[in-house]
Every structure is written in structure tokens, then in C-alpha cells.
Coordinates of C-alpha atoms in Angstrom, one line a residue:
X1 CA -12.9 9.8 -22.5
X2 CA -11.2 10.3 -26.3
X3 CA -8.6 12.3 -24.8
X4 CA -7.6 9.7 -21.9
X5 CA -8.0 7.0 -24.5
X6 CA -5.8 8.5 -26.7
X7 CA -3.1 9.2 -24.2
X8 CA -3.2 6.2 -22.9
X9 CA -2.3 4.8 -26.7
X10 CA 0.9 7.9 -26.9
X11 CA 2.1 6.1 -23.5
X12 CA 2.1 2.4 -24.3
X13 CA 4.0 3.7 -27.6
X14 CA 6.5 5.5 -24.8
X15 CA 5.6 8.8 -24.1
X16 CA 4.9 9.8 -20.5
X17 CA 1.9 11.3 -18.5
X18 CA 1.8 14.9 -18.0
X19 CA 0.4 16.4 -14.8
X20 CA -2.4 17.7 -17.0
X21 CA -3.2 14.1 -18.0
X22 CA -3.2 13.4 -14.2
X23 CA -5.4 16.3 -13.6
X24 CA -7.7 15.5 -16.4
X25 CA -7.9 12.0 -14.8
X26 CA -8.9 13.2 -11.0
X27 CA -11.8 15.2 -12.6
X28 CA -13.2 12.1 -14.5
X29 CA -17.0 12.7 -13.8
X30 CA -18.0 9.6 -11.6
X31 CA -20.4 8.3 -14.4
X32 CA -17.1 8.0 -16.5
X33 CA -15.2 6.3 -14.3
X34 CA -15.7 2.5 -16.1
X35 CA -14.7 3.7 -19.0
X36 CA -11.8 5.3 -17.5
X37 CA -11.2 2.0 -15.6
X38 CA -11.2 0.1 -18.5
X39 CA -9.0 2.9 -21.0
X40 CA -6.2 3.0 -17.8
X41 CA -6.1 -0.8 -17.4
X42 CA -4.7 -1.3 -21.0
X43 CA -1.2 0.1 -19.2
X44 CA -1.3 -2.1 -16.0
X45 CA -2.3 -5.1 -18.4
X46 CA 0.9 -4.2 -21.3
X47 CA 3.3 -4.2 -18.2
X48 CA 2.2 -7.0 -15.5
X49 CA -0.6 -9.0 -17.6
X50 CA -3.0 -10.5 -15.3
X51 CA -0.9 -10.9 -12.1
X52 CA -1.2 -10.0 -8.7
X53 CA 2.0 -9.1 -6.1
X54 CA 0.9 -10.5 -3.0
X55 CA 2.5 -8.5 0.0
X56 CA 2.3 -9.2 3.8
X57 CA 3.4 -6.8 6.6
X58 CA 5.1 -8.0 9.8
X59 CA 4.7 -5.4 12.6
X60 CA 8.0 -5.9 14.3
X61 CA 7.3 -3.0 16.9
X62 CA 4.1 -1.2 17.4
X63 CA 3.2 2.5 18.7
X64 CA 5.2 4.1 21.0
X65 CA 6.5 6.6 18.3
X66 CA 8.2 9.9 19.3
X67 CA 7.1 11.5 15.5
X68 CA 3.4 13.4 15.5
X69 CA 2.5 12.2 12.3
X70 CA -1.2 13.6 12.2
X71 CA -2.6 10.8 10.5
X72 CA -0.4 8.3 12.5
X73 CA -2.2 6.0 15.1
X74 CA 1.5 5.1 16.5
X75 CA 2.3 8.7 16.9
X76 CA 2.9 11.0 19.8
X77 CA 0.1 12.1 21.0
X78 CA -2.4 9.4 19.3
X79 CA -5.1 8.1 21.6
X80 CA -5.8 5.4 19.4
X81 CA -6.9 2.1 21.2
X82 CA -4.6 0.0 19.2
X83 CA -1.4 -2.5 20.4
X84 CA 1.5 -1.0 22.0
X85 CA 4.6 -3.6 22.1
X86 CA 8.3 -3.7 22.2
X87 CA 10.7 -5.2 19.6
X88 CA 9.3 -9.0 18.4
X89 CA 11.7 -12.2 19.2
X90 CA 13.2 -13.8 16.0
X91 CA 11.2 -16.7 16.5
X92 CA 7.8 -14.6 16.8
X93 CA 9.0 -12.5 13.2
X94 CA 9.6 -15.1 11.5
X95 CA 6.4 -17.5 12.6
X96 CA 4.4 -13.8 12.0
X97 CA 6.3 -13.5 8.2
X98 CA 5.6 -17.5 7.3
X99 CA 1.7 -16.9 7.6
X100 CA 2.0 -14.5 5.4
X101 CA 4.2 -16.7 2.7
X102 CA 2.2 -19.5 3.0
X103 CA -0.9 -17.5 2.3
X104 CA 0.6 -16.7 -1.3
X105 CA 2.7 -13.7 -0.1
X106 CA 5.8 -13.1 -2.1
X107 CA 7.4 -10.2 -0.2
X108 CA 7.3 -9.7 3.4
X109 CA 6.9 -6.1 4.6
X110 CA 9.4 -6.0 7.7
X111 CA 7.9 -2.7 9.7
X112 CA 8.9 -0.7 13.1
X113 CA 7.4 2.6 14.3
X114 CA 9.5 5.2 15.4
X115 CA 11.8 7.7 14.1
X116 CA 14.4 5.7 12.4
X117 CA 16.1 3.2 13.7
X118 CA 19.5 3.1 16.2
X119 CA 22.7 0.2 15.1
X120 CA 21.9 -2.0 17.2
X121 CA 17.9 -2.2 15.3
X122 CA 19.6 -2.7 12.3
X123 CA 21.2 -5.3 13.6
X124 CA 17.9 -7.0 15.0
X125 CA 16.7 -6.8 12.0
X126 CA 19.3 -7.8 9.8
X127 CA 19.2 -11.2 12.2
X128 CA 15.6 -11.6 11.6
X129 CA 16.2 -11.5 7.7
X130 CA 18.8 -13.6 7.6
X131 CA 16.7 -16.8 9.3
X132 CA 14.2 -15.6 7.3
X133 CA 15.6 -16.3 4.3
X134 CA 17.5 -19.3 5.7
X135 CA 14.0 -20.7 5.4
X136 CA 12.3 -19.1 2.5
X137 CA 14.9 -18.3 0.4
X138 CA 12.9 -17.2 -2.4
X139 CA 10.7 -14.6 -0.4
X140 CA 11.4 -11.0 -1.1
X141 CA 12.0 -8.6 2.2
X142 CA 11.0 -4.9 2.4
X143 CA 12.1 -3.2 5.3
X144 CA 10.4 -0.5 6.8
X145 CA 12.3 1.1 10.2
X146 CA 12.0 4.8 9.3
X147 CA 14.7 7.5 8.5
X148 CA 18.2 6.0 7.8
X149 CA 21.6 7.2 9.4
X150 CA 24.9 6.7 7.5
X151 CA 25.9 2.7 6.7
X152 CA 22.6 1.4 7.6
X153 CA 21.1 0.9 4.5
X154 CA 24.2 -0.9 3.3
X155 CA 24.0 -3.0 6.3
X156 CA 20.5 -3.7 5.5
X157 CA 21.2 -4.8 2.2
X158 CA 24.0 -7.0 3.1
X159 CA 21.7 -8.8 5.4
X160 CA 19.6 -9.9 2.6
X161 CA 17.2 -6.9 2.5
X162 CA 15.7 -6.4 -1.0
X163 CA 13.6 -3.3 -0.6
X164 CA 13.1 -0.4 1.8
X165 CA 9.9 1.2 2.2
X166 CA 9.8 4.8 3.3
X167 CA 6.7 7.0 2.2
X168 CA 6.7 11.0 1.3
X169 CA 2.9 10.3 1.7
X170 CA 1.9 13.6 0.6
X171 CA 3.4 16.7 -1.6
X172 CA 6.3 18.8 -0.2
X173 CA 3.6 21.9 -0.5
X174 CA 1.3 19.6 2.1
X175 CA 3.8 18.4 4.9
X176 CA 4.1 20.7 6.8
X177 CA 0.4 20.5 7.7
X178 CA 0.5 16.9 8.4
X179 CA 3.8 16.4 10.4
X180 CA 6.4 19.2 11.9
X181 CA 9.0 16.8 13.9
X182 CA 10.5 15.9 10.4
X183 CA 10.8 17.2 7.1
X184 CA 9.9 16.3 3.6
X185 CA 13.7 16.3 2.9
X186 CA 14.3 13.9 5.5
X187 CA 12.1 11.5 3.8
X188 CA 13.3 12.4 0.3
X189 CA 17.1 11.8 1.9
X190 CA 16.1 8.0 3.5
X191 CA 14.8 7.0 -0.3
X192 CA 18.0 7.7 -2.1
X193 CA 20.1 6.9 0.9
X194 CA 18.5 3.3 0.2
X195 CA 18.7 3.5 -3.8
X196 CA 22.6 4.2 -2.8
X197 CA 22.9 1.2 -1.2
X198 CA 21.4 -1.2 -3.9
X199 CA 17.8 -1.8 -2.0
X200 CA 15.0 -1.2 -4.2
X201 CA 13.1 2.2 -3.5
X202 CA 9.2 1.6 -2.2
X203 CA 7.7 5.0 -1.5
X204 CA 4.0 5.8 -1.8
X205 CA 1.5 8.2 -0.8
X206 CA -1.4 8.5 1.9
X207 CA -5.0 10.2 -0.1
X208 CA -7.6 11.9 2.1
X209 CA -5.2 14.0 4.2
X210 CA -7.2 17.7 3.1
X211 CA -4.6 17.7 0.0
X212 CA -6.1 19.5 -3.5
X213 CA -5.7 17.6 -6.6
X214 CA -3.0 19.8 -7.8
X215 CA -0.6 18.4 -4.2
X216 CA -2.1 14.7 -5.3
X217 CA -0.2 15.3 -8.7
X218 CA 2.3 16.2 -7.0
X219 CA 3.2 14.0 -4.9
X220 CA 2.6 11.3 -7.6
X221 CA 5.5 13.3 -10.2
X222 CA 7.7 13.3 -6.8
X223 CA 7.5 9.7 -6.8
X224 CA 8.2 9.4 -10.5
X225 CA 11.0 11.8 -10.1
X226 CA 12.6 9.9 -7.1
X227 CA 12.6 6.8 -9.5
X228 CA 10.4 4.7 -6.9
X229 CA 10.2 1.3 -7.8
X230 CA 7.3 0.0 -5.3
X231 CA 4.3 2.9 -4.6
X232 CA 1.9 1.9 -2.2
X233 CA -1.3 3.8 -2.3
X234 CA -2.6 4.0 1.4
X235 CA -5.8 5.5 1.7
X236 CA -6.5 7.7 5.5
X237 CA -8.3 5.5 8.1
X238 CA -9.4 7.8 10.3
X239 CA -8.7 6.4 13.7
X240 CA -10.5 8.1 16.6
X241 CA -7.9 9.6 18.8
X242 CA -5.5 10.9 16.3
X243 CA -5.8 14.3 14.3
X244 CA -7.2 13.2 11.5
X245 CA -10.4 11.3 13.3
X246 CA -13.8 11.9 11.4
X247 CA -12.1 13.0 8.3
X248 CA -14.0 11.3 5.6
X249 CA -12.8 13.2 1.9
X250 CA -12.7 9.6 0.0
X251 CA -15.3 7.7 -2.1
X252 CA -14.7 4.3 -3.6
X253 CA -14.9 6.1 -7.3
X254 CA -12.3 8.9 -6.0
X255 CA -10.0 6.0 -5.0
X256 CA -10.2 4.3 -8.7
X257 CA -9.4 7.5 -9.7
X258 CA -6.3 8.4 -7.4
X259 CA -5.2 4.4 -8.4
X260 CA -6.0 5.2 -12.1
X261 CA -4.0 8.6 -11.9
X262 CA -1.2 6.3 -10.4
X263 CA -0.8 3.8 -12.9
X264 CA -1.0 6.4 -15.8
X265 CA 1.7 8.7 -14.3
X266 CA 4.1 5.3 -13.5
X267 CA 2.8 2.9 -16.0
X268 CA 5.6 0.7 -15.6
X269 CA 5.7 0.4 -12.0
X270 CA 4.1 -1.1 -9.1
X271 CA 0.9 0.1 -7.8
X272 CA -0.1 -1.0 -4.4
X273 CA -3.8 -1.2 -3.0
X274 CA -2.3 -0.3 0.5
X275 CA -4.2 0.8 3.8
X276 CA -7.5 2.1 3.5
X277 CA -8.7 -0.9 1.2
X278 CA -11.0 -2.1 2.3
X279 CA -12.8 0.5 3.8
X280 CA -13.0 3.2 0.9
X281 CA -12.9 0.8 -2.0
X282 CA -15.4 -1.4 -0.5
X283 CA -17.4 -3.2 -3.0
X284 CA -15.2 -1.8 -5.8
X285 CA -11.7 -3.5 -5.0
X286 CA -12.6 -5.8 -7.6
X287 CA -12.1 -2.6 -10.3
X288 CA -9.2 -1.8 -8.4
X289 CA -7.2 -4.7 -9.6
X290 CA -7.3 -3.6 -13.0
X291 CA -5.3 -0.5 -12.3
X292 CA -3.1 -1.6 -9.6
X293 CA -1.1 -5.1 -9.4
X294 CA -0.2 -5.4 -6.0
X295 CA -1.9 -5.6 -2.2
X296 CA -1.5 -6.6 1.1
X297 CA -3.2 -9.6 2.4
X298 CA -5.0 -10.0 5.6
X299 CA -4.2 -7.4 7.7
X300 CA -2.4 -3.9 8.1
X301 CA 0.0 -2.3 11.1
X302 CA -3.1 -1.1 13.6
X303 CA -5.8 -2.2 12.2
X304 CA -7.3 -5.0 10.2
X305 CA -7.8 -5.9 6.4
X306 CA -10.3 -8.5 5.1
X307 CA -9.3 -12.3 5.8
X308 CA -6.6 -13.5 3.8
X309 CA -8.8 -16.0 2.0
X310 CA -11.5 -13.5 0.8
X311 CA -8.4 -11.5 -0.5
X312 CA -7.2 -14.4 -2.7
X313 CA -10.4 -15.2 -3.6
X314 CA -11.2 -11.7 -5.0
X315 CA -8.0 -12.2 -7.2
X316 CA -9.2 -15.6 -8.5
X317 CA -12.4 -14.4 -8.9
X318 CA -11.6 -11.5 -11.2
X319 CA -9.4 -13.0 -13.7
X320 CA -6.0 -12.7 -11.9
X321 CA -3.2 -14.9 -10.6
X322 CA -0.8 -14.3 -7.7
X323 CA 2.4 -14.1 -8.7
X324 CA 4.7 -17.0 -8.4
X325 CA 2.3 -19.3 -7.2
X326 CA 3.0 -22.2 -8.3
X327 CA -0.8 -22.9 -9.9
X328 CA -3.9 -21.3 -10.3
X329 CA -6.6 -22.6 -8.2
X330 CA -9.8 -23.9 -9.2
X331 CA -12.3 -21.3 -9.9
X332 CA -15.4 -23.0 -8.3
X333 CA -17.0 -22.0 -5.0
X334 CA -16.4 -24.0 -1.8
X335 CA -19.7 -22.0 0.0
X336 CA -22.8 -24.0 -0.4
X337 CA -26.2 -22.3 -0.2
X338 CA -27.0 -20.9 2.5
X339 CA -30.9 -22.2 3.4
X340 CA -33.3 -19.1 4.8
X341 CA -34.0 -19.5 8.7
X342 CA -35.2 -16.2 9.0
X343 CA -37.7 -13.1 8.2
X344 CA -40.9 -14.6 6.1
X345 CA -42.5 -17.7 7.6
X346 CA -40.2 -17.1 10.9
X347 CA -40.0 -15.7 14.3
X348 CA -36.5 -14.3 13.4
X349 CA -35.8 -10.6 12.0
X350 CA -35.0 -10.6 8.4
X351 CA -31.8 -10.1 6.7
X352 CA -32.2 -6.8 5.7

């Protein structure tokens, strides 16, 4: 741990993470990874202190997706048992998108599946932003409609959009094996086509899809390189019916580690707890938060996250604050003691 401690201290004084740094990190034995945890966090805690982005998706149009993303439970060929529907009314976005701002979300995550979207989505969209912000003004939008065509991100971003979301999700050595009815290119090509237009770049990465450490590096320098502002770090949920179902390569200390890698690679950036959360982090989410500074709350696209409240509570109970609320709450519990009505003494199977 000397040698990530001490690279740590060249970074905060402005050098940058190597990928042999970021290999070093991946191969943290597990009964290092606290102190790894704690050597990382000094970079996340230099840059964003002791806040917390909060960051809600709005599924505008679900499944029904023409790519064959292998991991995908929208995508051709998926038999996921998830929700199928058509484009959302204005009315339904925007009631969907205030939830999420009133339960402490700063940006809304304004999502479609399919390919990339045709001019007359864009315009649907840009209609939904624009009463969005008509009645949250100060919330930030992220749109997230696939590969762009020519004018759209400027359209986008005359509408009111702030950000554009469009993950490379794995190295351009590992693509090929996880999608074939686009490219890596492509993906590269919607980022900057949105950087051109004045939206801020989000592009992160999906772990767990058979990629080596060396690709995870990779993809992590890619997103450097591409000057992403925004890197969600999604983590494979295995849905039955897609590809990828019983594919099970993650740990909650690998995760800390991929997250740790993250924030020591783009120190200065945001690092988002994205899909996956809950279910490889598990009881380690709280460790989590002191290498990334941004999640989602409640739930995800197809499936869902842990109830909004439990997410907010995990922030306040670890120290942190959402940013731009207004004021911290009160740190005491609301749950009173729960009184045993079962297992010793009782007809009633224990609770174990």
C-alpha cells in the first residue's frame, strides 16, 4: 500500500495515474482493500469534499431496441421479462422526473432505448425539457437517446439539455464480443459529436462483461482521453434471457476496486455508483461513497435499485451531504425497535 499511498500524494500535487498505477490497483489483495479505500479517498475528498450528486433516470421509452447489445435487456433478441412501452406523454416525463427532484435529485437522466434517435425524437424530447425546466429551473438534464446524427446534439442543447450520456462501456479491444450492430467508433463519434455542441460529455463503462484487467484500464484511459466529464460505473446485472444471464465475475471488494481504479485515473471527475449497485456492492456501498461522489436514486431502466429513502439515508449516515440540498437532515433514526415475536418462546420460525 506505500506505493498507492505515495502515488496518490504525486497526484493531488498534479501528476496523473499511469495504467500501471491502475493495474497495481485491480490487483490490491482483498485484505488490502481498506486501506486502499481509505489512501484513494484522499483524491475524491481534495476534489468534491463530502458531497453526494444525486441522479435520477427517467425511462422515456423502454425495450423494443433493434441493437443486440449482449448485456442489454432492451435488446434484440433479449427475453428479459421486463416493460416494453412506447414514447412517455410530456405530462407522464415530467411527473416521472419531479419524483426524482423532489427526492434530492439534482440531474435528471432523460433515457430512450434504441439506436439513436430520428428528428422528430429530438424534438419530443427537446419539448419535454423545455416544461421541464419551465418548472425546475435549476435541475440539471442529461439526455440519453443513443447515437447522434448531424444537428441533433445542437438541437438538444438549444432545448435546455445540459449533458448527453452515451457509454463506450467496455475497451475498443472488447466490443466486438459484446455488440456487432454498431461499433466502438460509433460510440466514440456520439461523445464528441455532443462535446461539439456545448453538452457536457457523460460516458462510462459496464464491469463484469469477461473483460481482463488490462481492457478495464483501458477503457478507463479511453474515457480520460475522450475528456468525459460524467463516468458512470455500471456494474452487469445478469438478466435471464439475455446473453450475458448467469454471468457472475464481480465481488463487492472487486467493485471498490474497479471504483477505486476510477477515481485514481480521473481524480477530478465524476464517478458514478451506476447499475449493478446494489446487487454487487451489497453491504459495502457505504465504502463506495468514499471513492465515488455520485448515484442514482431509487431505481434504474429495467430493473430496480433500493428505495429512494434508504439511498439518502446511506448518504446521511456515512458522513455525506447531497448536493444542493438546501440542509442536512437530522442524523437520528426514525425506526423504533423492533420487539421479537418470533423464534425462542414462540410458535413462529426464527429470524435466521
Amino acid at each position: 500500500m506505500s506505493f498507492i499511498d505515495h502515488r496518490v500524494t504525486e497526484i493531488l500535487a498534479g501528476e496523473q495515474a499511469t495504467p500501471q498505477d491502475a493495474l497495481a490497483v485491480l490487483a490490491t489483495p482483498d485484505s488490502e482493500v481498506l486501506q486502499l479505500t481509505a489512501s484513494i479517498a484522499r483524491l475524491r475528498r481534495a476534489h468534491f469534499g463530502n458531497t453526494v450528486k444525486v441522479n435520477y433516470l427517467v425511462n422515456l421509452k423502454s425495450g423494443l431496441c433493434p441493437e443486440d447489445c449482449h448485456y442489454c435487456s432492451q435488446a434484440l433478441g433479449s427475453d428479459a421479462d421486463i416493460l416494453k412501452y412506447k414514447w412517455l406523454q410530456t405530462d407522464e416525463a415530467i411527473a416521472q422526473a419531479t419524483a426524482g427532484v423532489r427526492g434530492g435529485a439534482t440531474r435528471v437522466c432523460m433515457v430512450s432505448s434504441g439506436r439513436g434517435p430520428t428528428n422528430r425524437d429530438v424534438d419530443r424530447v427537446s419539448a419535454m425539457v423545455t416544461a421541464l425546466k419551465d418548472e425546475h429551473p435549476d435541475v440539471e438534464v442529461c439526455a440519453c437517446l443513443g447515437l447522434l446524427k448531424d444537428g441533433q446534439a445542437e438541437k438538444l442543447r438549444s432545448a435546455g439539455v445540459d449533458a448527453y450520456n452515451h457509454n463506450i462501456n467496455t475497451a475498443e479491444s472488447h466490443h466486438d464480443s459484446i455488440v456487432t450492430t454498431h461499433t466502438y467508433a460509433d460510440r466514440v463519434d456520439t461523445v464528441e459529436r455532443a462535446k461539439s455542441a456545448g453538452l457536457s460529455p457523460c460516458s462510462g463503462l459496464i464491469a463484469g462483461l469477461g473483460e481482463s484487467d488490462e481492457q478495464l484500464v483501458e477503457a478507463l484511459f479511453a474515457l480520460r482521453e475522450i475528456g468525459s466529464d460524467s463516468i458512470p460505473v455500471n456494474f452487469l446485472m445478469p438478466f435471464d434471457g439475455t446473453p450475458f444471464e448467469d454471468t457472475w465475475e464481480l465481488t463487492p471488494l472487486r467493485c471498490l476496486k474497479i471504483l477505486a481504479m476510477a477515481r485514481m485515473v480521473c481524480p477530478d471527475k465524476e464517478i458514478r455508483i451506476a447499475g449493478g449497485r446494489e446487487m454487487h456492492l451489497r453491504s459495502l456501498q457505504a465504502q463506495a461513497l468514499h471513492l465515488a461522489n455520485s448515484i442514482f436514486l431509487g431505481d434504474y431502466l429495467t430493473s430496480e435499485g433500493q428505495a429512494a429513502q434508504d439511498d439518502l439515508a446511506l448518504i446521511r449516515d456515512n458522513g455525506f451531504v447531497v448536493l444542493g440540498a438546501d440542509e442536512t437532515p437530522e442524523g437520528r433514526s426514525s425506526q423504533d425497535p423492533a420487539i421479537r415475536r418470533r423464534g425462542a418462546g414462540t410458535e413462529l420460525q426464527p429470524n435466521a
